[in-house]
PDB file of C-alpha atoms and ligand atoms in Angstrom:
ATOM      1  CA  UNK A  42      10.551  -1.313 -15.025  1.00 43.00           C
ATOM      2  CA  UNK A  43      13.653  -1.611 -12.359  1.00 48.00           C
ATOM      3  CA  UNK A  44      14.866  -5.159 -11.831  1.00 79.00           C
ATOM      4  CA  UNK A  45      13.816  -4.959  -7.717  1.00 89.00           C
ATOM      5  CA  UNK A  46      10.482  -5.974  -6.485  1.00 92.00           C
ATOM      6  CA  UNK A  47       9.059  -8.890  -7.971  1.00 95.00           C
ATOM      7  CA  UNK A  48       6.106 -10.420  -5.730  1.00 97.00           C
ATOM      8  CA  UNK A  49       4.577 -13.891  -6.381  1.00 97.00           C
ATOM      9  CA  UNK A  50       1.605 -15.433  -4.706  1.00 98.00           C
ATOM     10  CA  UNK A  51       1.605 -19.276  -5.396  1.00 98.00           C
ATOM     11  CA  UNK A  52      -1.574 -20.915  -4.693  1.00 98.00           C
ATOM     12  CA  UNK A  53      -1.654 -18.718  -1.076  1.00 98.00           C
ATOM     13  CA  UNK A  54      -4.079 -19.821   1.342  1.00 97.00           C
ATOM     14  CA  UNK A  55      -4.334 -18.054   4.700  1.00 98.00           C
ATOM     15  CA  UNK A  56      -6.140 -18.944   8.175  1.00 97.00           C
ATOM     16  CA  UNK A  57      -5.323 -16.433  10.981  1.00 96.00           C
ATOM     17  CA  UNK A  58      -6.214 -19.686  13.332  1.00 92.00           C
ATOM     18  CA  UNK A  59      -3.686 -21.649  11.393  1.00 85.00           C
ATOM     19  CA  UNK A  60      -4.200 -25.212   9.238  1.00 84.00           C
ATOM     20  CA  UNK A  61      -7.337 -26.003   9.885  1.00 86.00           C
ATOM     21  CA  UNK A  62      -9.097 -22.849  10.461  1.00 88.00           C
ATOM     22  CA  UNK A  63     -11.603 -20.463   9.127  1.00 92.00           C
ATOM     23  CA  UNK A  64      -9.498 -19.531   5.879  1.00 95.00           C
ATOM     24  CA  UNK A  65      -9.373 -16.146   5.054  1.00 97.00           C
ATOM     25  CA  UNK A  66      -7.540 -16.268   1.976  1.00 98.00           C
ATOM     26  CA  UNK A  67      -8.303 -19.384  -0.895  1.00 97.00           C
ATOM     27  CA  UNK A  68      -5.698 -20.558  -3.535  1.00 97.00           C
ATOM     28  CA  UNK A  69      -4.479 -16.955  -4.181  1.00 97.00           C
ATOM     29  CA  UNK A  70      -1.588 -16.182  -7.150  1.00 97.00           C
ATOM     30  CA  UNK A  71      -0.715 -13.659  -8.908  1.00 96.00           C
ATOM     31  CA  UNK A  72       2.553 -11.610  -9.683  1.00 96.00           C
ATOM     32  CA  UNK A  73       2.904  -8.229  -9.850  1.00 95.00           C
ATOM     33  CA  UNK A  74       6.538  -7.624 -11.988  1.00 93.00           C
ATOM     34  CA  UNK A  75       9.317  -5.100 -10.960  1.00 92.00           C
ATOM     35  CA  UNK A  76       7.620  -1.578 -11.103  1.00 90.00           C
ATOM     36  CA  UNK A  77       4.389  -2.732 -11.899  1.00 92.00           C
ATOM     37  CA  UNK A  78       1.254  -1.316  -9.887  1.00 93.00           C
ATOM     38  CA  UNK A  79      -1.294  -4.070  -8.681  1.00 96.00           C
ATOM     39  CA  UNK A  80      -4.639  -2.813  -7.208  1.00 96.00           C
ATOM     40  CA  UNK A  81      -6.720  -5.016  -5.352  1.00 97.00           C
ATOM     41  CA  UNK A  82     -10.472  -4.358  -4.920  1.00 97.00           C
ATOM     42  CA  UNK A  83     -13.079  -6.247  -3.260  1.00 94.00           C
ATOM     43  CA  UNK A  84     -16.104  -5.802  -0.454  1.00 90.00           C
ATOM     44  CA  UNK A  85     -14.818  -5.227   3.323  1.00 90.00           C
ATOM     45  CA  UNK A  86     -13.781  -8.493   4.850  1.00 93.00           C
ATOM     46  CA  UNK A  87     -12.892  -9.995   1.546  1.00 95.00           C
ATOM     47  CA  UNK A  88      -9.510 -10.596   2.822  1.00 96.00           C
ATOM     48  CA  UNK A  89      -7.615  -7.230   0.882  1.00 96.00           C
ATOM     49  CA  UNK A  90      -5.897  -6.348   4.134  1.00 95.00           C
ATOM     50  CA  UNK A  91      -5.035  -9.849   5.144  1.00 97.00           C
ATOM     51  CA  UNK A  92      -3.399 -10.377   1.719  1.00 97.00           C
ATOM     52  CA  UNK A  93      -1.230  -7.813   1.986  1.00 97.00           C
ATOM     53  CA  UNK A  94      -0.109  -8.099   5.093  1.00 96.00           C
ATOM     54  CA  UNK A  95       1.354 -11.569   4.500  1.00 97.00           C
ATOM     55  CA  UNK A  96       3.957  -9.972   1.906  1.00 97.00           C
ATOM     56  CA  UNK A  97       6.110  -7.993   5.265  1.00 96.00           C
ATOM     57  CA  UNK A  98       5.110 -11.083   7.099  1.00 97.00           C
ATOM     58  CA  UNK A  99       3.388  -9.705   9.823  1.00 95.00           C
ATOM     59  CA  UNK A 100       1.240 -13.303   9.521  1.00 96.00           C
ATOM     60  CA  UNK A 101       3.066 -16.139   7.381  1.00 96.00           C
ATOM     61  CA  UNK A 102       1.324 -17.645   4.426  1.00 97.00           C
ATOM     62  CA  UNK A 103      -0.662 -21.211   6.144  1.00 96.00           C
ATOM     63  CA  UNK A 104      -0.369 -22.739   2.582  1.00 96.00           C
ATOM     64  CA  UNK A 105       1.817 -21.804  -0.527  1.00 98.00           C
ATOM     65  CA  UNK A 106       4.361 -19.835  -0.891  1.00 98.00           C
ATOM     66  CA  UNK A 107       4.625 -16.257  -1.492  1.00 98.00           C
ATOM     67  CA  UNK A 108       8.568 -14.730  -3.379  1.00 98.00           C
ATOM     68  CA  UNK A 109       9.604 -11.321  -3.344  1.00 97.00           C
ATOM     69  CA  UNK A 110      12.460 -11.423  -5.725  1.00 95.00           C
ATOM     70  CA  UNK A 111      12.181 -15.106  -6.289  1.00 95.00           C
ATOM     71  CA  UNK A 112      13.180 -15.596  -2.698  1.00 96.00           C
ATOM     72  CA  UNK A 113      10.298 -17.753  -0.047  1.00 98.00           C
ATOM     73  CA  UNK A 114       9.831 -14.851   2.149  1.00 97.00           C
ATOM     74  CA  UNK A 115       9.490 -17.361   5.136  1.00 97.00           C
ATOM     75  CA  UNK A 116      13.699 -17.732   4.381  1.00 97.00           C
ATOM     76  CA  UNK A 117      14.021 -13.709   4.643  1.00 96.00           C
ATOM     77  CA  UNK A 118      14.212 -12.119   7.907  1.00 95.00           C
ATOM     78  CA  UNK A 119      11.126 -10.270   8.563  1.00 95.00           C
ATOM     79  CA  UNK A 120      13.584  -7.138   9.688  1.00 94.00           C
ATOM     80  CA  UNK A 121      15.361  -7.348   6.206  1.00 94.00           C
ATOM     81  CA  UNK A 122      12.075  -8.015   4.075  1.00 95.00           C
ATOM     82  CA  UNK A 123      10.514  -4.972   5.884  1.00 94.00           C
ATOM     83  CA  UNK A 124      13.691  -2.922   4.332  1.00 92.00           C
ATOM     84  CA  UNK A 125      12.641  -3.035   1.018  1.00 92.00           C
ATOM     85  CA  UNK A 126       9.092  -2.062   1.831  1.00 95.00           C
ATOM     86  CA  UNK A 127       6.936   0.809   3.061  1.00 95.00           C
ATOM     87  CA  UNK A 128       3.702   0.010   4.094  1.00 94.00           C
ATOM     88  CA  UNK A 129       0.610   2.799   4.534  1.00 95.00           C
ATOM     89  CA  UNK A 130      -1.760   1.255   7.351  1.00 91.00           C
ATOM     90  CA  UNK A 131      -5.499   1.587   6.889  1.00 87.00           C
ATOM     91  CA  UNK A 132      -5.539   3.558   9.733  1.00 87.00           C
ATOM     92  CA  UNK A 133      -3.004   6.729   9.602  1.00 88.00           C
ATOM     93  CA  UNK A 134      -1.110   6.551  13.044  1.00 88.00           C
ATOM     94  CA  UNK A 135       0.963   9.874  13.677  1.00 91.00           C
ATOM     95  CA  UNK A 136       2.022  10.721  16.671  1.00 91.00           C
ATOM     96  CA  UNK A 137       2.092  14.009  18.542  1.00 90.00           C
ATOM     97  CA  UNK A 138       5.396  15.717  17.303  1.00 92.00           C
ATOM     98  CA  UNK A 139       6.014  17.807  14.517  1.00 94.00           C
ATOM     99  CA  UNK A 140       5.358  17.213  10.680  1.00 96.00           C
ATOM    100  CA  UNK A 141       9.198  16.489  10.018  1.00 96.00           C
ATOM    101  CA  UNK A 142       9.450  14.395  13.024  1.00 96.00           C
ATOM    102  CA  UNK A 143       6.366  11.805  11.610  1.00 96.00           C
ATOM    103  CA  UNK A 144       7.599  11.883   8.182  1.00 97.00           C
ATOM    104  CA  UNK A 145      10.986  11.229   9.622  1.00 96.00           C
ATOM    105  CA  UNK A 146       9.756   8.007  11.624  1.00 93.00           C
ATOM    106  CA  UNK A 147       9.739   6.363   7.884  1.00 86.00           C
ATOM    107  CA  UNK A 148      13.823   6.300   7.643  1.00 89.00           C
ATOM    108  CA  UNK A 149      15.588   8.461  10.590  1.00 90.00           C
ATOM    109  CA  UNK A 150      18.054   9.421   8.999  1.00 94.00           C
ATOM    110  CA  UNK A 151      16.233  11.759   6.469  1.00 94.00           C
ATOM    111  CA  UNK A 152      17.765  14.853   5.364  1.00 95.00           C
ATOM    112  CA  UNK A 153      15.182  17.890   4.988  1.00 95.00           C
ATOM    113  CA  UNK A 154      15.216  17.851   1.643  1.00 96.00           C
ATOM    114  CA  UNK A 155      14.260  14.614   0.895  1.00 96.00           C
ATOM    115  CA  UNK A 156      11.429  14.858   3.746  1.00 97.00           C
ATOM    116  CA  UNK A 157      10.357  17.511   1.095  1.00 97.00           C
ATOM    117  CA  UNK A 158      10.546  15.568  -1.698  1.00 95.00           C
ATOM    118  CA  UNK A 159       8.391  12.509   0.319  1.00 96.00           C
ATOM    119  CA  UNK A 160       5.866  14.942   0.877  1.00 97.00           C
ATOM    120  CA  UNK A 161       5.711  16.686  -2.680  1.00 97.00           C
ATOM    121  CA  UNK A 162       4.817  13.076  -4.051  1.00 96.00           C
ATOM    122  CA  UNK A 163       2.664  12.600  -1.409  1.00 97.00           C
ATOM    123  CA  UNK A 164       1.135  15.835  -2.098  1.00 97.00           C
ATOM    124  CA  UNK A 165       1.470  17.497   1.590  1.00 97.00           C
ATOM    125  CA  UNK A 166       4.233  19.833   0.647  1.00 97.00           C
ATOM    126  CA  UNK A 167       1.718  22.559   0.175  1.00 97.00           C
ATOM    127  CA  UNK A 168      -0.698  22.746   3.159  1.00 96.00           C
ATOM    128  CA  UNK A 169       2.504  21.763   5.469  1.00 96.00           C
ATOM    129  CA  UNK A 170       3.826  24.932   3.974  1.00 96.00           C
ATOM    130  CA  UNK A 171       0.930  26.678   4.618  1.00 95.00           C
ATOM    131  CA  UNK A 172       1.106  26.616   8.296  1.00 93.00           C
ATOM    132  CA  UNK A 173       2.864  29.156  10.090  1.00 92.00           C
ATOM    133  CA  UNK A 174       5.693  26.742  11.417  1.00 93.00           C
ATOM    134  CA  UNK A 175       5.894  24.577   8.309  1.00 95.00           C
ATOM    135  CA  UNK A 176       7.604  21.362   8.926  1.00 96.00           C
ATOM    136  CA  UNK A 177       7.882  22.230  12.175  1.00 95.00           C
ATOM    137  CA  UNK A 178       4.295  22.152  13.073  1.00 94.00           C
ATOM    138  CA  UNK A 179       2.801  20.118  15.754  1.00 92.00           C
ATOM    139  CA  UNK A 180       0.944  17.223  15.010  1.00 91.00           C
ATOM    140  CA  UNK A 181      -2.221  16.888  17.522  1.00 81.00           C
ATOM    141  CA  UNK A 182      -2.833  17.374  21.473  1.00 75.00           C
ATOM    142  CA  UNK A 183      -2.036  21.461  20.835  1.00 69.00           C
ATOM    143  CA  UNK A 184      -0.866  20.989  17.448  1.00 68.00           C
ATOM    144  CA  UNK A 185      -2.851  21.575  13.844  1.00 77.00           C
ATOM    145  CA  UNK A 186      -5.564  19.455  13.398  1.00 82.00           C
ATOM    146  CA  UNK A 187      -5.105  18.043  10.298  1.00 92.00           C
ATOM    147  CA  UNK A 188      -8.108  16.935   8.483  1.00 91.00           C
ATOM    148  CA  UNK A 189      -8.185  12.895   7.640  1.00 91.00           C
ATOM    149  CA  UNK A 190      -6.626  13.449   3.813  1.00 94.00           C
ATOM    150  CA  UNK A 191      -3.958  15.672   4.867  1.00 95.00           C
ATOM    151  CA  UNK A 192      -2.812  12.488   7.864  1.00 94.00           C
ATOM    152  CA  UNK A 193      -3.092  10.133   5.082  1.00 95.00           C
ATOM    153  CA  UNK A 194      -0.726  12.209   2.856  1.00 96.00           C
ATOM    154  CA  UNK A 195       2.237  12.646   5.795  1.00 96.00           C
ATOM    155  CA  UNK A 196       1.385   8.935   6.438  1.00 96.00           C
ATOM    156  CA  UNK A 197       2.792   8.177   2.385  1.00 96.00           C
ATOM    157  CA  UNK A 198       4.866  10.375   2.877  1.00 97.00           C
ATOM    158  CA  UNK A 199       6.373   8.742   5.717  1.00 96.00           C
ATOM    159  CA  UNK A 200       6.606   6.088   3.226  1.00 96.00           C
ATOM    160  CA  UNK A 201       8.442   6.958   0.701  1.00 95.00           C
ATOM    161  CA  UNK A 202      10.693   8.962   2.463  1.00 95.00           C
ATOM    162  CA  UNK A 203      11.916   5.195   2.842  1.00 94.00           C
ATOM    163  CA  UNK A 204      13.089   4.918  -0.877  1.00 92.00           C
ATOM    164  CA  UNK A 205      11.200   1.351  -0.712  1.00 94.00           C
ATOM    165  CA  UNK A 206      11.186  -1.368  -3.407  1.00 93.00           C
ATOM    166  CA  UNK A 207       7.795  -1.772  -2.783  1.00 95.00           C
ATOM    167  CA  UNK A 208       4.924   0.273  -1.389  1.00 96.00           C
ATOM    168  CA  UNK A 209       2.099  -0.937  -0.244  1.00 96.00           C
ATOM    169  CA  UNK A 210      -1.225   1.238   0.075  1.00 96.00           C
ATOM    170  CA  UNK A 211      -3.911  -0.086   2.289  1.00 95.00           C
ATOM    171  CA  UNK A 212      -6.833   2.326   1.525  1.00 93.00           C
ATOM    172  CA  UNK A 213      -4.842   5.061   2.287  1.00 92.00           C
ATOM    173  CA  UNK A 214      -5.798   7.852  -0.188  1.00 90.00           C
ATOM    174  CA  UNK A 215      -9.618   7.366   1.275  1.00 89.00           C
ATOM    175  CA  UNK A 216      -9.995  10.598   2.466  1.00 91.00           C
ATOM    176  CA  UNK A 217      -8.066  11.996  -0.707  1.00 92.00           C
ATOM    177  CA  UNK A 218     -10.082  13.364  -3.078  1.00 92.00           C
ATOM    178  CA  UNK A 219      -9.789  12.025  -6.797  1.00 90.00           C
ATOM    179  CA  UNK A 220      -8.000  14.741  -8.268  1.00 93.00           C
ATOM    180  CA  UNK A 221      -5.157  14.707  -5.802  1.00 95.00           C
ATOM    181  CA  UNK A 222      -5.251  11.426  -5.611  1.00 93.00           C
ATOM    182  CA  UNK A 223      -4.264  11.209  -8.999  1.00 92.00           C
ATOM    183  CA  UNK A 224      -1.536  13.497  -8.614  1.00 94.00           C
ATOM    184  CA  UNK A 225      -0.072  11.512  -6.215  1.00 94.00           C
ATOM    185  CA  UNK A 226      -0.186   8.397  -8.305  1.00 90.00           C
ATOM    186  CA  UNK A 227       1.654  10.781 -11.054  1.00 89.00           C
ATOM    187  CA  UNK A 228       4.585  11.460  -8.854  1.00 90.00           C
ATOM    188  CA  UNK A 229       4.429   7.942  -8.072  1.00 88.00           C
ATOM    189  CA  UNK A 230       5.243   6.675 -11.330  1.00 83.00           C
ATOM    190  CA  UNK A 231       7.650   9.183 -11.980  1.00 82.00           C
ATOM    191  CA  UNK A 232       9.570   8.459  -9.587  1.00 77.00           C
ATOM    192  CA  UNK A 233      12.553   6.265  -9.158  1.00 62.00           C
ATOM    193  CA  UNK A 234      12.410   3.577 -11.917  1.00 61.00           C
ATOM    194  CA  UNK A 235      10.799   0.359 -10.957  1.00 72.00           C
ATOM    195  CA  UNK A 236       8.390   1.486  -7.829  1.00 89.00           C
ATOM    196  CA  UNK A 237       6.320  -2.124  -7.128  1.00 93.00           C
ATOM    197  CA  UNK A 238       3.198  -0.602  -5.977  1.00 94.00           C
ATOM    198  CA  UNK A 239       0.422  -2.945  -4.104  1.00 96.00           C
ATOM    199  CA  UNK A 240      -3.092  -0.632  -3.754  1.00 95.00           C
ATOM    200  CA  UNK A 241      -6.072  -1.598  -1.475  1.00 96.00           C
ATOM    201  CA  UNK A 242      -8.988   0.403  -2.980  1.00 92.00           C
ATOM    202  CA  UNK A 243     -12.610   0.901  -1.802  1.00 86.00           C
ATOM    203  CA  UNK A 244     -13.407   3.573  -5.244  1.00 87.00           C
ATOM    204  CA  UNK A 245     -12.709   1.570  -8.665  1.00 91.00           C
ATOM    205  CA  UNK A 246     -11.920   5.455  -9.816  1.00 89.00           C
ATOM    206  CA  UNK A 247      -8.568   4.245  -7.415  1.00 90.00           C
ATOM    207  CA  UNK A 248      -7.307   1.029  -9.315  1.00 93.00           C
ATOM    208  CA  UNK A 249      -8.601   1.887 -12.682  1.00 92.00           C
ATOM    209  CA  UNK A 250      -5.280   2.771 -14.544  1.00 91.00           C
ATOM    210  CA  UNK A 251      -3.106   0.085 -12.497  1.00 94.00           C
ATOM    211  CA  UNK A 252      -1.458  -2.536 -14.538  1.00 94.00           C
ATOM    212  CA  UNK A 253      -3.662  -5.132 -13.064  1.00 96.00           C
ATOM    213  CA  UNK A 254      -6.371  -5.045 -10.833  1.00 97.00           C
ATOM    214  CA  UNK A 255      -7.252  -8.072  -8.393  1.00 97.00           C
ATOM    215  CA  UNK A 256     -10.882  -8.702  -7.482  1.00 97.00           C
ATOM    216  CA  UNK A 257     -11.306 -10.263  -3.837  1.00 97.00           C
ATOM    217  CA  UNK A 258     -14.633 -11.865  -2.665  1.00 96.00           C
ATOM    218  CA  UNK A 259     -14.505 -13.671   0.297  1.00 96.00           C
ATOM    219  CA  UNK A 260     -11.130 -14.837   0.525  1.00 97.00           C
ATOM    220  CA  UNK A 261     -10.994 -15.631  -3.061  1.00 97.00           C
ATOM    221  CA  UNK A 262      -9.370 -14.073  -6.617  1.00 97.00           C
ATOM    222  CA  UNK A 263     -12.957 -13.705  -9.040  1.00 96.00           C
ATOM    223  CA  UNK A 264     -11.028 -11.737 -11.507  1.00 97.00           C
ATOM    224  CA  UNK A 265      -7.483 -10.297 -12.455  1.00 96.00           C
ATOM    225  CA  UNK A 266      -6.425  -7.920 -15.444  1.00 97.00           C
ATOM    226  CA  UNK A 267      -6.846  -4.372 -16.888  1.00 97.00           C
ATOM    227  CA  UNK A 268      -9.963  -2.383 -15.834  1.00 97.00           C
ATOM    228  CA  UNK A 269     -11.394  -3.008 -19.522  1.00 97.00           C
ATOM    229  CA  UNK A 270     -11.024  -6.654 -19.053  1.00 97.00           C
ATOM    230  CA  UNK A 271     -12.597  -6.914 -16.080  1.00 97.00           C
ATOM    231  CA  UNK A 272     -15.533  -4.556 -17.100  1.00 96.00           C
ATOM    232  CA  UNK A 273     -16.302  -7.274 -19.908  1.00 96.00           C
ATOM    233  CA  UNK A 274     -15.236 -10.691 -17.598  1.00 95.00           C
ATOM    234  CA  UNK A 275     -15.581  -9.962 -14.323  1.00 96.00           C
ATOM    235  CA  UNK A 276     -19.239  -9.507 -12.784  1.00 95.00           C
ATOM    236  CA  UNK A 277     -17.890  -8.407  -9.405  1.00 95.00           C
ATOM    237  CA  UNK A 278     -15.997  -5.764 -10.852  1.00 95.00           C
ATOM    238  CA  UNK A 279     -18.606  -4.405 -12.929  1.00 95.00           C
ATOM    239  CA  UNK A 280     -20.892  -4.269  -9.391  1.00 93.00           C
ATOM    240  CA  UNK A 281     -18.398  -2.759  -7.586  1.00 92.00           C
ATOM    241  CA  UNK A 282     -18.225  -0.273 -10.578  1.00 92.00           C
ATOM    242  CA  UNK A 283     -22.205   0.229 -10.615  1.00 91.00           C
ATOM    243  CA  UNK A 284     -22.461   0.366  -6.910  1.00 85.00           C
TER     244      UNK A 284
HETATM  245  N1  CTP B 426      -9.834 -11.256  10.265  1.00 83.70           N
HETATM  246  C1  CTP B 426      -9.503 -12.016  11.383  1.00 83.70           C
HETATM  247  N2  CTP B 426      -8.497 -11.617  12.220  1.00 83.70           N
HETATM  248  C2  CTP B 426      -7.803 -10.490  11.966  1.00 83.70           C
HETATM  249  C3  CTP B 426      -8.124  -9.708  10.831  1.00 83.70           C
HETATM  250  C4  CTP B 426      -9.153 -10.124   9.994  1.00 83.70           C
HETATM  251  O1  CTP B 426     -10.115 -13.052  11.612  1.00 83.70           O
HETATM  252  N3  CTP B 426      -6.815 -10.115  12.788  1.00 83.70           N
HETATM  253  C5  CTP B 426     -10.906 -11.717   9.349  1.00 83.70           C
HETATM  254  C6  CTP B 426     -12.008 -10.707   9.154  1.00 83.70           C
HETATM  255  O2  CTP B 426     -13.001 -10.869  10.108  1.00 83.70           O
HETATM  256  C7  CTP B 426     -12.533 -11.047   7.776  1.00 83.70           C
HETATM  257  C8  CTP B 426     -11.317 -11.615   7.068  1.00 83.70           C
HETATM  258  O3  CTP B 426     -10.358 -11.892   8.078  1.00 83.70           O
HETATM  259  O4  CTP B 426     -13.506 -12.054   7.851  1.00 83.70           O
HETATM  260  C9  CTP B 426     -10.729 -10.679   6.038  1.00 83.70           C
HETATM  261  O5  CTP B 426     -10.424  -9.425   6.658  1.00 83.70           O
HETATM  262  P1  CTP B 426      -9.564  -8.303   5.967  1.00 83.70           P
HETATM  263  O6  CTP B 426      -8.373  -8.903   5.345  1.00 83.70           O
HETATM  264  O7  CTP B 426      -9.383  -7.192   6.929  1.00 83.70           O
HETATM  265  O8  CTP B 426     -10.571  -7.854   4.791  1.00 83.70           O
HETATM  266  P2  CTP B 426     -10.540  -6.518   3.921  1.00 83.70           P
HETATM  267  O9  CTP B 426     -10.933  -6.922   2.559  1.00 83.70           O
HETATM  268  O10 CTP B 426      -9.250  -5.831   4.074  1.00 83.70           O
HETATM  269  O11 CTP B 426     -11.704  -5.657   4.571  1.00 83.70           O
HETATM  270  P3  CTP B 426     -11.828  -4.055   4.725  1.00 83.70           P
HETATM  271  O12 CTP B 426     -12.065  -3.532   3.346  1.00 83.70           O
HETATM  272  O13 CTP B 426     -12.999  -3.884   5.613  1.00 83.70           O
HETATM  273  O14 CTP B 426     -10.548  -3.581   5.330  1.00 83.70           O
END
């Protein structure tokens, strides 16, 4: 593992209506070590998205303290934390221009080759290719229609065309089908030494080969470790797994 992207929760709680409030998140730590890939896994509203979302700060922590590199993040610029990561929203948000142009919206300054190489990871190299125009495609309103997997694969690709420390998945390979899915997490750990990889799942088939997998039930950690740990610890897991 690379030396960059360290992440530790210490004793996190989280209330989007502040001290006080409904709290979203209980008591959460964890660390997830320089190139290490953490999935988290847990019923909808158990608070995956609001977790992650705390590391880029897009809602500070309302107890604890959360390090990224042994640094508070609340002493980082959110501008300068957001450097060092690429996040992949729930919700795949292109915009009507070409293929290169969205991919390009991760770092502007891409050349075309390494727009490639985003999208070979991210598995979209070969149906962008596909289509008549390429990389030059349109995106929507007169454009291809892509289906819902191919959006979520320019959307990570759009990610790591960033280089980041740290990527962080929110569901995004939901519309991915398992075997391409695990291609992409191939190209994902081959690349660049010491990739910190956070990865919202709704399928255990998702998390299952991650170094550690966090299991989030309403706002609280019920298990952490391997898949095989938590298939002989962790009764949450082991429903998820069933269900
Ligand atoms: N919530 C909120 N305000 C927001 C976002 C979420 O009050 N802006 C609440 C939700 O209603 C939920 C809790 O926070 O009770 C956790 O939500 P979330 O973190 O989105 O849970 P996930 O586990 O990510 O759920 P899903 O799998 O459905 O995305």
């Amino acid at each position: 593992p690379g030396k960059k992207g360290r992440i530790d929760f210490e004793q996190v709680s989280f209330s989007y209506d502040g001290e006080g409030g409904q709290p979203v998140l209980k008591q959460i730590s964890f660390t997830c070590l320089p190139g290490e890939t953490v999935g988290i896994i847990g019923s909808t509203g158990a608070g995956k998205s609001s977790l992650v979302g705390l590391i880029p700060r897009f809602y500070d922590v309302t107890e604890g303290t959360i390090r990224v590199d042994g640094m508070d993040v609340r002493d980082i610029e959110p501008k300068r934390l957001r450097e060092k990561m690429a996040i992949v929203p729930q919700k795949t948000m292109l915009f009507t221009g070409t293929v290169l142009e969205n991919i390009r919206w991760g770092k502007a300054e891409a050349t075309h080759e390494e727009v490639e190489q985003a999208a070979r990871m991210a598995q979209a190299h070969e149906f962008i290719s596909a289509t008549p125009d390429g990389y030059e495609t349109r995106v929507g309103q007169g454009g291809v229609n892509f289906s819902g997997g191919q959006k979520q694969r320019i959307s990570i690709a759009r990610a790591l065309v960033k280089k980041p420390e740290i990527l962080i998945l929110d569901d995004s390979t939901s519309a991915v089908d398992v075997a391409t899915e695990g291609k992409i997490k191939d190209a994902l750990r081959a690349y660049a030494a010491g990739l910190t990889c956070i990865l919202i799942a709704q399928r255990i088939t998702s998390v299952m080969d991650a170094d550690k997998i966090i299991v989030l039930d309403n706002g609280e950690v019920v298990g952490i470790g391997t898949h095989d740990e938590l298939m002989t610890s962790c009764q949450v897991y082991q429903e998820i797994f069933q269900s």
